[in-house]
């Protein structure tokens, strides 16, 4: 197992709850975030590296973020059982399913294709790029 510098720098900085100002700051500064996503019984639990583009309330009434997942585990499959086979990709993450939220030392440029600031997965958008 290899350790990344960001893993060493982020060690011990896990947040118990994701706070709104942390999400908005991550969007404003275009900081890459490392999360641990609990998901549900059908999803792959684990760490993900994400770029957050939008924060709001889902059509189901949950606080969510629309993010581009750069790497990590995912439950969405491309016809096989490899949870890493369909990354990178756009994802919608529920905040109540995120058990850790850590700033990394990386930034992104905010120019991912297929980003829609009028996200149809959200009934209300609180903040977006």
Short mmCIF file of C-alpha atoms in Angstrom, two decimals:
data_model
loop_
_atom_site.label_atom_id
_atom_site.label_comp_id
_atom_site.label_asym_id
_atom_site.label_seq_id
_atom_site.Cartn_x
_atom_site.Cartn_y
_atom_site.Cartn_z
CA UNK A 1 0.00 0.00 0.00
CA UNK A 2 1.43 3.38 -0.94
CA UNK A 3 0.86 6.53 1.06
CA UNK A 4 0.27 9.78 -0.73
CA UNK A 5 1.54 13.07 0.69
CA UNK A 6 -2.06 14.28 0.91
CA UNK A 7 -2.94 11.22 3.05
CA UNK A 8 -0.16 12.11 5.47
CA UNK A 9 -1.11 15.80 5.58
CA UNK A 10 -4.81 15.00 6.04
CA UNK A 11 -4.28 12.39 8.75
CA UNK A 12 -6.35 13.23 11.80
CA UNK A 13 -8.36 15.97 10.11
CA UNK A 14 -11.54 13.97 9.61
CA UNK A 15 -14.74 15.87 10.19
CA UNK A 16 -17.62 14.24 12.08
CA UNK A 17 -20.21 16.08 10.00
CA UNK A 18 -19.91 17.87 6.70
CA UNK A 19 -20.59 21.55 7.29
CA UNK A 20 -22.17 23.85 4.71
CA UNK A 21 -19.35 26.39 4.88
CA UNK A 22 -16.77 23.63 4.20
CA UNK A 23 -18.65 22.60 1.06
CA UNK A 24 -19.04 26.16 -0.20
CA UNK A 25 -15.37 26.91 0.50
CA UNK A 26 -14.35 23.75 -1.41
CA UNK A 27 -16.44 24.87 -4.39
CA UNK A 28 -15.14 28.47 -4.29
CA UNK A 29 -11.49 27.44 -4.01
CA UNK A 30 -11.84 24.44 -6.35
CA UNK A 31 -10.13 22.20 -3.83
CA UNK A 32 -10.07 18.44 -4.41
CA UNK A 33 -11.76 16.68 -1.48
CA UNK A 34 -11.26 13.17 -0.16
CA UNK A 35 -14.40 11.64 1.35
CA UNK A 36 -15.37 8.36 2.90
CA UNK A 37 -18.81 7.53 1.54
CA UNK A 38 -20.99 5.13 3.52
CA UNK A 39 -23.58 4.80 0.76
CA UNK A 40 -26.26 2.15 1.34
CA UNK A 41 -26.55 -1.64 1.16
CA UNK A 42 -26.16 -1.56 -2.64
CA UNK A 43 -23.26 0.87 -2.92
CA UNK A 44 -19.55 0.43 -2.59
CA UNK A 45 -18.44 1.94 0.69
CA UNK A 46 -15.04 3.54 0.65
CA UNK A 47 -12.82 6.50 -0.09
CA UNK A 48 -13.35 8.75 -3.08
CA UNK A 49 -11.44 11.72 -4.45
CA UNK A 50 -13.91 14.32 -5.73
CA UNK A 51 -14.26 17.79 -7.25
CA UNK A 52 -17.41 19.49 -5.92
CA UNK A 53 -19.31 21.61 -8.44
CA UNK A 54 -22.76 22.03 -6.89
CA UNK A 55 -24.43 21.88 -3.47
CA UNK A 56 -28.17 21.73 -2.85
CA UNK A 57 -31.26 19.79 -1.90
CA UNK A 58 -32.13 16.68 -3.91
CA UNK A 59 -35.55 16.03 -5.39
CA UNK A 60 -35.98 13.54 -2.52
CA UNK A 61 -35.28 16.29 0.06
CA UNK A 62 -31.71 15.33 1.06
CA UNK A 63 -28.69 17.64 1.24
CA UNK A 64 -26.44 16.61 -1.65
CA UNK A 65 -23.37 17.58 -3.64
CA UNK A 66 -22.82 17.06 -7.36
CA UNK A 67 -19.20 16.12 -7.81
CA UNK A 68 -16.84 14.72 -10.36
CA UNK A 69 -15.33 11.57 -8.88
CA UNK A 70 -11.69 11.36 -9.90
CA UNK A 71 -10.86 8.08 -8.21
CA UNK A 72 -12.03 5.67 -5.55
CA UNK A 73 -14.79 3.13 -5.03
CA UNK A 74 -18.16 3.23 -6.79
CA UNK A 75 -21.20 0.95 -6.83
CA UNK A 76 -22.10 1.83 -10.42
CA UNK A 77 -20.80 -0.92 -12.65
CA UNK A 78 -19.97 -1.16 -16.34
CA UNK A 79 -21.04 -4.78 -16.73
CA UNK A 80 -18.51 -6.28 -14.33
CA UNK A 81 -17.72 -6.47 -10.62
CA UNK A 82 -14.73 -4.11 -10.56
CA UNK A 83 -15.78 -1.06 -8.46
CA UNK A 84 -12.94 1.03 -9.97
CA UNK A 85 -13.85 0.35 -13.62
CA UNK A 86 -16.16 3.32 -14.17
CA UNK A 87 -14.16 6.16 -12.68
CA UNK A 88 -13.85 9.07 -13.38
CA UNK A 89 -17.48 10.12 -13.61
CA UNK A 90 -20.15 12.52 -12.32
CA UNK A 91 -21.85 11.49 -9.07
CA UNK A 92 -24.48 12.79 -6.66
CA UNK A 93 -23.52 12.30 -2.99
CA UNK A 94 -25.84 12.60 0.00
CA UNK A 95 -24.20 14.52 2.86
CA UNK A 96 -25.65 12.21 5.51
CA UNK A 97 -23.74 9.33 3.88
CA UNK A 98 -20.35 11.09 4.04
CA UNK A 99 -18.50 10.12 7.23
CA UNK A 100 -15.29 12.01 6.49
CA UNK A 101 -14.56 15.12 4.42
CA UNK A 102 -10.92 16.15 4.05
CA UNK A 103 -9.27 18.91 2.02
CA UNK A 104 -6.37 17.64 -0.04
CA UNK A 105 -3.44 19.67 -1.33
CA UNK A 106 -4.78 19.44 -4.90
CA UNK A 107 -6.96 21.86 -6.85
CA UNK A 108 -9.04 21.52 -10.04
CA UNK A 109 -9.71 24.00 -12.85
CA UNK A 110 -13.53 23.83 -12.82
CA UNK A 111 -13.85 23.02 -16.52
CA UNK A 112 -15.21 19.46 -16.59
CA UNK A 113 -17.38 18.62 -19.57
CA UNK A 114 -21.06 17.79 -19.08
CA UNK A 115 -21.34 19.94 -15.94
CA UNK A 116 -24.81 21.48 -15.67
CA UNK A 117 -25.24 24.20 -13.00
CA UNK A 118 -29.03 23.72 -13.32
CA UNK A 119 -28.78 20.20 -11.92
CA UNK A 120 -32.03 18.25 -12.46
CA UNK A 121 -31.15 15.99 -9.51
CA UNK A 122 -31.73 18.95 -7.19
CA UNK A 123 -34.95 20.73 -6.33
CA UNK A 124 -32.98 23.66 -4.85
CA UNK A 125 -29.41 24.72 -5.54
CA UNK A 126 -27.67 26.44 -2.65
CA UNK A 127 -24.28 27.11 -4.27
CA UNK A 128 -22.52 26.12 -7.50
CA UNK A 129 -19.55 26.97 -9.71
#
